[in-house]
Amino acid sequence: MSNGTMTDDFHASATATFGGSTSRLSLAIVVGLIGLGAGAVVPTWLASDFVLRLGSEGLLLGLLALSVAFLMNQAGLVALGVASIYGGAGYLFAIGMSDWGLTPTAALCVAFLILLVYATMLGALIVRTKPLAFMMLTLAAGEMISHAVLLEGLRDYTGGADGLVVRTNGAVLGIDAARFADPAQFWSLAWGVSVLIGLALWAIARSRLGAVLRAIRENEERMRFSGFNTFLPRLIGYVLVNIVAAIAGFLHVLNAGFVSPESLGLFVSTNTLVAALIGGISGSLGPILGGLIFSFAQDEFGARGLTQLLTGVAIVVFIVVFPRGVVGGLSGLSKRLGWRREAS
């Protein structure tokens, strides 16, 4: 065979491969956009207001689980105190309007800035520690804040054990406050935000930052000896987790119109970790799916009056049957079925 013929065959093969990859990518984008639109709109046609509210709670829990799962998967660190940012966002937003006289949009921005500074300062102190110490320190910081809001000296600001009713007068970032209370409109908003954040974290996981975080997770000492800064990537990862938790917290308070000490506590953090484990920590879709599963399961268990018992049994079953989460388990099952078909 002549060189010219071989070159022509190579170009033809390369063109076919590139064309096939481009078509698959285009198809994936089209399917993804259709799924995004359908997920935002179809449930508002088919589901009742109660189901939409329950689903929205699941999406917000899924966002929290996504933030925790991202740090677990990329850096090997468990942020158990993420609820302090989730609930703290609501408290700062409410206090900004009621006590500081800020407009809703200004209160949102100021609260976000305060949380960003807090997360950066706390992260700078704890990201150098070992994973177990990191987990306990985030838990201690979260419990400290959850108990601080109950102090009698802060009751005028935080409402103590009674919490705060959040009265939002006017628009928030150009969106009328009444739209956040509408189940159908809030579902569409929460769905869109969840998907966008999931895609953003998926892209970050495949960026240089994600690669460096995983390398630090595997062998931090080797990365330091290789000349890499192991402090800054971990700090950035921790701050990202808290940004996602803050967004979920703002959405929660805008929808519920109420914030309580329970939103800061260990119970929310534990539920978040469970949702992450149910869905799977290795993908962007898994934790959000885990949040939805957990939310609807809690409602069913509560209707039977056996919430704690059935929750414990369900968690054990999920971890045993799906050690990599629902998404990871289904993905592995589909691969095994595909191999069996090829073998047959």
mmCIF file of C-alpha atoms in Angstrom:
data_model
loop_
_atom_site.group_PDB
_atom_site.id
_atom_site.type_symbol
_atom_site.label_atom_id
_atom_site.label_comp_id
_atom_site.label_asym_id
_atom_site.label_seq_id
_atom_site.Cartn_x
_atom_site.Cartn_y
_atom_site.Cartn_z
ATOM 1 C CA MET A 1 0.000 0.000 0.000
ATOM 2 C CA SER A 2 1.416 3.409 -0.958
ATOM 3 C CA ASN A 3 2.067 6.210 1.497
ATOM 4 C CA GLY A 4 -0.597 8.309 -0.195
ATOM 5 C CA THR A 5 -3.228 5.631 0.306
ATOM 6 C CA MET A 6 -2.251 5.175 3.948
ATOM 7 C CA THR A 7 -2.414 8.931 4.520
ATOM 8 C CA ASP A 8 -5.837 9.131 2.891
ATOM 9 C CA ASP A 9 -7.097 6.253 5.042
ATOM 10 C CA PHE A 10 -5.727 7.917 8.181
ATOM 11 C CA HIS A 11 -7.388 11.239 7.371
ATOM 12 C CA ALA A 12 -10.658 9.496 6.585
ATOM 13 C CA SER A 13 -10.517 7.554 9.868
ATOM 14 C CA ALA A 14 -9.633 10.670 11.884
ATOM 15 C CA THR A 15 -12.398 12.665 10.227
ATOM 16 C CA ALA A 16 -14.926 9.925 10.935
ATOM 17 C CA THR A 17 -13.827 9.679 14.582
ATOM 18 C CA PHE A 18 -13.930 13.459 15.063
ATOM 19 C CA GLY A 19 -17.300 13.662 13.341
ATOM 20 C CA GLY A 20 -18.670 10.849 15.499
ATOM 21 C CA SER A 21 -17.403 12.464 18.713
ATOM 22 C CA THR A 22 -18.853 15.845 17.685
ATOM 23 C CA SER A 23 -22.239 14.279 16.881
ATOM 24 C CA ARG A 24 -22.319 12.444 20.230
ATOM 25 C CA LEU A 25 -21.407 15.658 22.051
ATOM 26 C CA SER A 26 -24.085 17.607 20.190
ATOM 27 C CA LEU A 27 -26.625 14.894 20.956
ATOM 28 C CA ALA A 28 -25.635 14.919 24.637
ATOM 29 C CA ILE A 29 -26.033 18.720 24.781
ATOM 30 C CA VAL A 30 -29.452 18.572 23.126
ATOM 31 C CA VAL A 31 -30.630 15.776 25.434
ATOM 32 C CA GLY A 32 -29.271 17.664 28.447
ATOM 33 C CA LEU A 33 -31.080 20.874 27.494
ATOM 34 C CA ILE A 34 -34.323 18.959 26.937
ATOM 35 C CA GLY A 35 -33.903 17.250 30.317
ATOM 36 C CA LEU A 36 -33.188 20.584 32.000
ATOM 37 C CA GLY A 37 -36.298 22.174 30.534
ATOM 38 C CA ALA A 38 -38.486 19.153 31.239
ATOM 39 C CA GLY A 39 -37.301 18.919 34.834
ATOM 40 C CA ALA A 40 -38.145 22.566 35.438
ATOM 41 C CA VAL A 41 -41.563 22.555 33.775
ATOM 42 C CA VAL A 42 -43.129 19.069 33.689
ATOM 43 C CA PRO A 43 -43.395 18.583 37.497
ATOM 44 C CA THR A 44 -45.264 21.893 37.796
ATOM 45 C CA TRP A 45 -47.936 20.456 35.467
ATOM 46 C CA LEU A 46 -48.240 17.033 37.054
ATOM 47 C CA ALA A 47 -47.500 17.434 40.773
ATOM 48 C CA SER A 48 -49.539 19.034 43.555
ATOM 49 C CA ASP A 49 -48.305 21.990 45.573
ATOM 50 C CA PHE A 50 -47.463 19.671 48.464
ATOM 51 C CA VAL A 51 -45.336 17.398 46.287
ATOM 52 C CA LEU A 52 -43.595 20.404 44.740
ATOM 53 C CA ARG A 53 -42.780 21.814 48.185
ATOM 54 C CA LEU A 54 -41.443 18.436 49.279
ATOM 55 C CA GLY A 55 -39.424 18.162 46.087
ATOM 56 C CA SER A 56 -38.011 21.668 46.562
ATOM 57 C CA GLU A 57 -36.865 20.722 50.065
ATOM 58 C CA GLY A 58 -35.206 17.683 48.534
ATOM 59 C CA LEU A 59 -33.426 19.828 45.956
ATOM 60 C CA LEU A 60 -32.075 22.174 48.629
ATOM 61 C CA LEU A 61 -30.928 19.210 50.716
ATOM 62 C CA GLY A 62 -29.403 17.803 47.522
ATOM 63 C CA LEU A 63 -27.477 21.055 47.009
ATOM 64 C CA LEU A 64 -26.057 20.755 50.507
ATOM 65 C CA ALA A 65 -25.236 17.097 49.874
ATOM 66 C CA LEU A 66 -23.592 18.067 46.583
ATOM 67 C CA SER A 67 -21.301 20.526 48.341
ATOM 68 C CA VAL A 68 -20.297 17.949 50.971
ATOM 69 C CA ALA A 69 -19.855 15.214 48.343
ATOM 70 C CA PHE A 70 -17.660 17.448 46.192
ATOM 71 C CA LEU A 71 -15.198 18.047 49.030
ATOM 72 C CA MET A 72 -15.297 14.375 50.063
ATOM 73 C CA ASN A 73 -14.636 13.130 46.546
ATOM 74 C CA GLN A 74 -12.048 15.688 45.514
ATOM 75 C CA ALA A 75 -10.152 16.355 48.745
ATOM 76 C CA GLY A 76 -11.105 13.483 51.051
ATOM 77 C CA LEU A 77 -12.472 15.942 53.631
ATOM 78 C CA VAL A 78 -15.885 15.811 55.321
ATOM 79 C CA ALA A 79 -17.429 19.192 56.204
ATOM 80 C CA LEU A 80 -19.932 18.270 58.921
ATOM 81 C CA GLY A 81 -20.627 21.883 59.890
ATOM 82 C CA VAL A 82 -22.097 22.878 56.540
ATOM 83 C CA ALA A 83 -25.495 23.491 58.172
ATOM 84 C CA SER A 84 -24.081 26.506 60.023
ATOM 85 C CA ILE A 85 -23.603 28.250 56.670
ATOM 86 C CA TYR A 86 -26.989 27.024 55.406
ATOM 87 C CA GLY A 87 -28.876 28.350 58.433
ATOM 88 C CA GLY A 88 -26.542 31.292 58.949
ATOM 89 C CA ALA A 89 -27.429 32.616 55.506
ATOM 90 C CA GLY A 90 -31.058 32.884 56.560
ATOM 91 C CA TYR A 91 -30.265 34.545 59.875
ATOM 92 C CA LEU A 92 -27.946 37.147 58.367
ATOM 93 C CA PHE A 93 -30.441 37.894 55.591
ATOM 94 C CA ALA A 94 -33.259 38.413 58.100
ATOM 95 C CA ILE A 95 -31.140 40.495 60.483
ATOM 96 C CA GLY A 96 -29.868 42.613 57.599
ATOM 97 C CA MET A 97 -33.414 43.686 56.743
ATOM 98 C CA SER A 98 -34.945 43.928 60.224
ATOM 99 C CA ASP A 99 -32.068 45.387 62.265
ATOM 100 C CA TRP A 100 -29.706 46.939 59.733
ATOM 101 C CA GLY A 101 -32.405 48.513 57.580
ATOM 102 C CA LEU A 102 -31.088 47.051 54.312
ATOM 103 C CA THR A 103 -33.111 46.340 51.203
ATOM 104 C CA PRO A 104 -33.606 42.608 50.417
ATOM 105 C CA THR A 105 -30.967 42.635 47.679
ATOM 106 C CA ALA A 106 -28.476 44.539 49.837
ATOM 107 C CA ALA A 107 -29.141 42.221 52.797
ATOM 108 C CA LEU A 108 -28.533 39.216 50.556
ATOM 109 C CA CYS A 109 -25.226 40.614 49.280
ATOM 110 C CA VAL A 110 -24.001 41.659 52.740
ATOM 111 C CA ALA A 111 -24.924 38.277 54.237
ATOM 112 C CA PHE A 112 -23.131 36.476 51.414
ATOM 113 C CA LEU A 113 -20.006 38.610 51.908
ATOM 114 C CA ILE A 114 -19.977 37.938 55.671
ATOM 115 C CA LEU A 115 -20.307 34.204 55.106
ATOM 116 C CA LEU A 116 -17.556 34.288 52.493
ATOM 117 C CA VAL A 117 -15.162 36.020 54.907
ATOM 118 C CA TYR A 118 -16.122 33.638 57.719
ATOM 119 C CA ALA A 119 -15.603 30.547 55.542
ATOM 120 C CA THR A 120 -12.245 31.836 54.325
ATOM 121 C CA MET A 121 -11.004 32.585 57.844
ATOM 122 C CA LEU A 122 -12.229 29.278 59.266
ATOM 123 C CA GLY A 123 -10.875 27.354 56.294
ATOM 124 C CA ALA A 124 -7.462 28.981 56.646
ATOM 125 C CA LEU A 125 -7.304 27.640 60.199
ATOM 126 C CA ILE A 126 -8.471 24.069 59.637
ATOM 127 C CA VAL A 127 -7.658 22.872 56.095
ATOM 128 C CA ARG A 128 -4.103 21.949 57.091
ATOM 129 C CA THR A 129 -5.377 19.412 59.626
ATOM 130 C CA LYS A 130 -5.879 15.687 59.109
ATOM 131 C CA PRO A 131 -9.260 14.531 57.730
ATOM 132 C CA LEU A 132 -10.633 13.362 61.084
ATOM 133 C CA ALA A 133 -9.576 16.553 62.848
ATOM 134 C CA PHE A 134 -11.004 18.615 59.974
ATOM 135 C CA MET A 135 -14.375 16.881 60.285
ATOM 136 C CA MET A 136 -14.529 17.431 64.047
ATOM 137 C CA LEU A 137 -13.457 21.081 63.769
ATOM 138 C CA THR A 138 -16.161 21.864 61.207
ATOM 139 C CA LEU A 139 -18.668 20.137 63.472
ATOM 140 C CA ALA A 140 -17.460 22.123 66.496
ATOM 141 C CA ALA A 141 -17.693 25.421 64.593
ATOM 142 C CA GLY A 142 -21.208 24.597 63.438
ATOM 143 C CA GLU A 143 -22.377 23.613 66.922
ATOM 144 C CA MET A 144 -20.841 26.771 68.347
ATOM 145 C CA ILE A 145 -22.904 28.930 65.992
ATOM 146 C CA SER A 146 -26.104 26.918 66.512
ATOM 147 C CA HIS A 147 -25.841 27.429 70.275
ATOM 148 C CA ALA A 148 -24.810 31.074 69.957
ATOM 149 C CA VAL A 149 -28.168 32.035 68.399
ATOM 150 C CA LEU A 150 -29.885 30.737 71.542
ATOM 151 C CA LEU A 151 -27.990 33.089 73.868
ATOM 152 C CA GLU A 152 -30.264 35.423 75.805
ATOM 153 C CA GLY A 153 -28.102 38.414 74.908
ATOM 154 C CA LEU A 154 -28.687 37.808 71.187
ATOM 155 C CA ARG A 155 -32.393 37.020 71.458
ATOM 156 C CA ASP A 156 -33.438 40.453 70.154
ATOM 157 C CA TYR A 157 -31.538 39.690 66.939
ATOM 158 C CA THR A 158 -31.993 35.945 66.514
ATOM 159 C CA GLY A 159 -35.354 35.312 68.152
ATOM 160 C CA GLY A 160 -33.836 32.661 70.404
ATOM 161 C CA ALA A 161 -35.482 29.243 70.263
ATOM 162 C CA ASP A 162 -38.485 30.746 68.453
ATOM 163 C CA GLY A 163 -36.499 31.680 65.355
ATOM 164 C CA LEU A 164 -37.235 34.592 63.056
ATOM 165 C CA VAL A 165 -40.054 35.348 60.668
ATOM 166 C CA VAL A 166 -38.506 36.809 57.523
ATOM 167 C CA ARG A 167 -40.562 39.567 55.944
ATOM 168 C CA THR A 168 -39.188 40.346 52.508
ATOM 169 C CA ASN A 169 -40.594 43.595 51.164
ATOM 170 C CA GLY A 170 -39.721 44.218 47.542
ATOM 171 C CA ALA A 171 -37.738 42.342 44.939
ATOM 172 C CA VAL A 172 -34.665 40.196 45.557
ATOM 173 C CA LEU A 173 -32.163 40.390 42.705
ATOM 174 C CA GLY A 174 -34.971 41.568 40.456
ATOM 175 C CA ILE A 175 -37.344 38.725 41.433
ATOM 176 C CA ASP A 176 -40.543 39.595 43.295
ATOM 177 C CA ALA A 177 -40.565 38.043 46.769
ATOM 178 C CA ALA A 178 -44.007 36.516 46.238
ATOM 179 C CA ARG A 179 -42.638 34.285 43.477
ATOM 180 C CA PHE A 180 -40.392 32.486 45.960
ATOM 181 C CA ALA A 181 -43.444 31.374 47.933
ATOM 182 C CA ASP A 182 -45.221 29.931 44.903
ATOM 183 C CA PRO A 183 -44.487 26.143 44.829
ATOM 184 C CA ALA A 184 -44.420 25.843 41.041
ATOM 185 C CA GLN A 185 -42.217 28.878 40.438
ATOM 186 C CA PHE A 186 -39.875 28.019 43.279
ATOM 187 C CA TRP A 187 -39.469 24.438 42.016
ATOM 188 C CA SER A 188 -38.397 25.733 38.614
ATOM 189 C CA LEU A 189 -35.934 28.147 40.242
ATOM 190 C CA ALA A 190 -34.503 25.530 42.626
ATOM 191 C CA TRP A 191 -34.206 23.000 39.794
ATOM 192 C CA GLY A 192 -32.353 25.449 37.570
ATOM 193 C CA VAL A 193 -29.981 26.514 40.349
ATOM 194 C CA SER A 194 -29.294 22.884 41.303
ATOM 195 C CA VAL A 195 -28.467 21.893 37.730
ATOM 196 C CA LEU A 196 -26.239 24.929 37.145
ATOM 197 C CA ILE A 197 -24.314 24.364 40.373
ATOM 198 C CA GLY A 198 -24.005 20.675 39.566
ATOM 199 C CA LEU A 199 -22.545 21.495 36.160
ATOM 200 C CA ALA A 200 -20.195 24.084 37.681
ATOM 201 C CA LEU A 201 -18.830 21.606 40.238
ATOM 202 C CA TRP A 202 -18.579 18.934 37.530
ATOM 203 C CA ALA A 203 -16.447 21.317 35.460
ATOM 204 C CA ILE A 204 -14.309 22.265 38.471
ATOM 205 C CA ALA A 205 -13.723 18.588 39.261
ATOM 206 C CA ARG A 206 -12.320 18.145 35.747
ATOM 207 C CA SER A 207 -10.189 21.272 35.881
ATOM 208 C CA ARG A 208 -6.624 21.671 37.108
ATOM 209 C CA LEU A 209 -7.953 22.523 40.570
ATOM 210 C CA GLY A 210 -9.830 19.229 40.747
ATOM 211 C CA ALA A 211 -6.787 17.257 39.608
ATOM 212 C CA VAL A 212 -4.572 18.951 42.205
ATOM 213 C CA LEU A 213 -7.121 18.338 44.976
ATOM 214 C CA ARG A 214 -7.304 14.633 44.133
ATOM 215 C CA ALA A 215 -3.524 14.372 44.047
ATOM 216 C CA ILE A 216 -3.300 16.046 47.470
ATOM 217 C CA ARG A 217 -5.948 13.645 48.741
ATOM 218 C CA GLU A 218 -3.868 10.667 47.608
ATOM 219 C CA ASN A 219 -0.474 11.878 48.865
ATOM 220 C CA GLU A 220 -0.159 15.373 50.285
ATOM 221 C CA GLU A 221 3.484 14.920 51.275
ATOM 222 C CA ARG A 222 4.526 13.930 47.757
ATOM 223 C CA MET A 223 2.679 16.942 46.306
ATOM 224 C CA ARG A 224 4.527 19.277 48.693
ATOM 225 C CA PHE A 225 7.880 17.746 47.794
ATOM 226 C CA SER A 226 6.961 18.140 44.109
ATOM 227 C CA GLY A 227 6.630 21.889 44.622
ATOM 228 C CA PHE A 228 2.827 22.176 44.749
ATOM 229 C CA ASN A 229 1.008 24.468 47.149
ATOM 230 C CA THR A 230 -1.275 22.096 49.084
ATOM 231 C CA PHE A 231 -2.865 24.790 51.278
ATOM 232 C CA LEU A 232 -4.493 27.097 48.720
ATOM 233 C CA PRO A 233 -6.318 24.398 46.668
ATOM 234 C CA ARG A 234 -7.835 22.926 49.833
ATOM 235 C CA LEU A 235 -8.878 26.384 51.019
ATOM 236 C CA ILE A 236 -10.515 27.149 47.671
ATOM 237 C CA GLY A 237 -12.340 23.801 47.768
ATOM 238 C CA TYR A 238 -13.629 24.489 51.281
ATOM 239 C CA VAL A 239 -14.805 27.986 50.359
ATOM 240 C CA LEU A 240 -16.604 26.593 47.288
ATOM 241 C CA VAL A 241 -18.465 24.152 49.533
ATOM 242 C CA ASN A 242 -19.624 27.000 51.745
ATOM 243 C CA ILE A 243 -20.697 29.125 48.771
ATOM 244 C CA VAL A 244 -22.998 26.320 47.612
ATOM 245 C CA ALA A 245 -24.347 25.896 51.167
ATOM 246 C CA ALA A 246 -25.019 29.639 51.390
ATOM 247 C CA ILE A 247 -26.940 29.630 48.102
ATOM 248 C CA ALA A 248 -29.077 26.745 49.369
ATOM 249 C CA GLY A 249 -29.663 28.622 52.631
ATOM 250 C CA PHE A 250 -30.771 31.795 50.862
ATOM 251 C CA LEU A 251 -33.193 29.823 48.695
ATOM 252 C CA HIS A 252 -34.583 28.094 51.777
ATOM 253 C CA VAL A 253 -35.277 31.283 53.721
ATOM 254 C CA LEU A 254 -36.786 33.028 50.687
ATOM 255 C CA ASN A 255 -39.136 30.094 50.170
ATOM 256 C CA ALA A 256 -40.026 29.341 53.798
ATOM 257 C CA GLY A 257 -40.079 32.930 55.101
ATOM 258 C CA PHE A 258 -38.794 31.599 58.406
ATOM 259 C CA VAL A 259 -35.454 30.619 59.948
ATOM 260 C CA SER A 260 -34.913 28.647 63.152
ATOM 261 C CA PRO A 261 -31.996 27.288 65.217
ATOM 262 C CA GLU A 262 -32.739 23.791 63.864
ATOM 263 C CA SER A 263 -31.466 24.868 60.445
ATOM 264 C CA LEU A 264 -28.012 25.394 61.989
ATOM 265 C CA GLY A 265 -27.775 22.162 63.939
ATOM 266 C CA LEU A 266 -26.237 18.727 63.690
ATOM 267 C CA PHE A 267 -29.527 17.205 62.484
ATOM 268 C CA VAL A 268 -29.355 19.067 59.169
ATOM 269 C CA SER A 269 -25.654 18.256 58.779
ATOM 270 C CA THR A 270 -26.339 14.560 59.406
ATOM 271 C CA ASN A 271 -29.204 14.509 56.914
ATOM 272 C CA THR A 272 -26.913 16.173 54.389
ATOM 273 C CA LEU A 273 -24.249 13.509 54.813
ATOM 274 C CA VAL A 274 -26.849 10.738 54.543
ATOM 275 C CA ALA A 275 -28.261 12.248 51.336
ATOM 276 C CA ALA A 276 -24.744 12.411 49.886
ATOM 277 C CA LEU A 277 -24.115 8.752 50.724
ATOM 278 C CA ILE A 278 -27.482 7.670 49.323
ATOM 279 C CA GLY A 279 -26.942 9.419 46.014
ATOM 280 C CA GLY A 280 -23.205 8.740 45.735
ATOM 281 C CA ILE A 281 -20.325 11.168 46.178
ATOM 282 C CA SER A 282 -18.606 10.591 42.836
ATOM 283 C CA GLY A 283 -21.019 12.418 40.514
ATOM 284 C CA SER A 284 -22.876 15.722 40.304
ATOM 285 C CA LEU A 285 -26.283 14.098 39.820
ATOM 286 C CA GLY A 286 -26.014 11.614 42.696
ATOM 287 C CA PRO A 287 -26.195 13.904 45.761
ATOM 288 C CA ILE A 288 -29.122 15.878 44.312
ATOM 289 C CA LEU A 289 -30.962 12.616 43.633
ATOM 290 C CA GLY A 290 -30.055 11.509 47.152
ATOM 291 C CA GLY A 291 -31.616 14.664 48.578
ATOM 292 C CA LEU A 292 -34.863 14.032 46.702
ATOM 293 C CA ILE A 293 -34.973 10.381 47.790
ATOM 294 C CA PHE A 294 -34.310 11.321 51.416
ATOM 295 C CA SER A 295 -36.950 14.070 51.448
ATOM 296 C CA PHE A 296 -39.747 11.898 50.045
ATOM 297 C CA ALA A 297 -38.697 8.911 52.185
ATOM 298 C CA GLN A 298 -38.863 11.037 55.352
ATOM 299 C CA ASP A 299 -42.391 12.079 54.470
ATOM 300 C CA GLU A 300 -43.480 8.457 53.937
ATOM 301 C CA PHE A 301 -41.781 7.287 57.134
ATOM 302 C CA GLY A 302 -43.314 10.145 59.107
ATOM 303 C CA ALA A 303 -46.796 9.273 57.851
ATOM 304 C CA ARG A 304 -46.340 5.819 59.408
ATOM 305 C CA GLY A 305 -45.093 7.216 62.724
ATOM 306 C CA LEU A 306 -41.794 5.329 62.498
ATOM 307 C CA THR A 307 -39.471 7.985 61.105
ATOM 308 C CA GLN A 308 -36.311 7.156 63.055
ATOM 309 C CA LEU A 309 -36.657 3.377 62.855
ATOM 310 C CA LEU A 310 -37.411 3.223 59.142
ATOM 311 C CA THR A 311 -34.768 5.846 58.358
ATOM 312 C CA GLY A 312 -32.103 3.786 60.121
ATOM 313 C CA VAL A 313 -33.142 0.593 58.328
ATOM 314 C CA ALA A 314 -33.243 2.358 54.961
ATOM 315 C CA ILE A 315 -29.760 3.859 55.447
ATOM 316 C CA VAL A 316 -28.289 0.452 56.269
ATOM 317 C CA VAL A 317 -29.973 -1.127 53.238
ATOM 318 C CA PHE A 318 -28.794 1.637 50.899
ATOM 319 C CA ILE A 319 -25.195 1.470 52.098
ATOM 320 C CA VAL A 320 -25.104 -2.342 51.847
ATOM 321 C CA VAL A 321 -26.856 -2.610 48.474
ATOM 322 C CA PHE A 322 -25.418 0.579 46.954
ATOM 323 C CA PRO A 323 -22.017 1.198 48.607
ATOM 324 C CA ARG A 324 -21.214 3.734 45.866
ATOM 325 C CA GLY A 325 -24.646 5.349 46.051
ATOM 326 C CA VAL A 326 -27.680 4.924 43.826
ATOM 327 C CA VAL A 327 -26.094 6.479 40.745
ATOM 328 C CA GLY A 328 -22.841 4.551 41.153
ATOM 329 C CA GLY A 329 -24.712 1.293 41.780
ATOM 330 C CA LEU A 330 -26.973 1.686 38.751
ATOM 331 C CA SER A 331 -24.004 2.659 36.584
ATOM 332 C CA GLY A 332 -22.091 -0.445 37.693
ATOM 333 C CA LEU A 333 -25.136 -2.627 37.089
ATOM 334 C CA SER A 334 -25.582 -1.299 33.550
ATOM 335 C CA LYS A 335 -21.916 -1.950 32.787
ATOM 336 C CA ARG A 336 -22.143 -5.528 34.063
ATOM 337 C CA LEU A 337 -25.250 -6.144 31.986
ATOM 338 C CA GLY A 338 -23.456 -4.719 28.945
ATOM 339 C CA TRP A 339 -20.472 -7.030 29.478
ATOM 340 C CA ARG A 340 -22.772 -10.035 29.776
ATOM 341 C CA ARG A 341 -24.466 -9.180 26.512
ATOM 342 C CA GLU A 342 -21.136 -8.815 24.764
ATOM 343 C CA ALA A 343 -19.936 -12.129 26.212
ATOM 344 C CA SER A 344 -23.073 -13.912 25.066
#
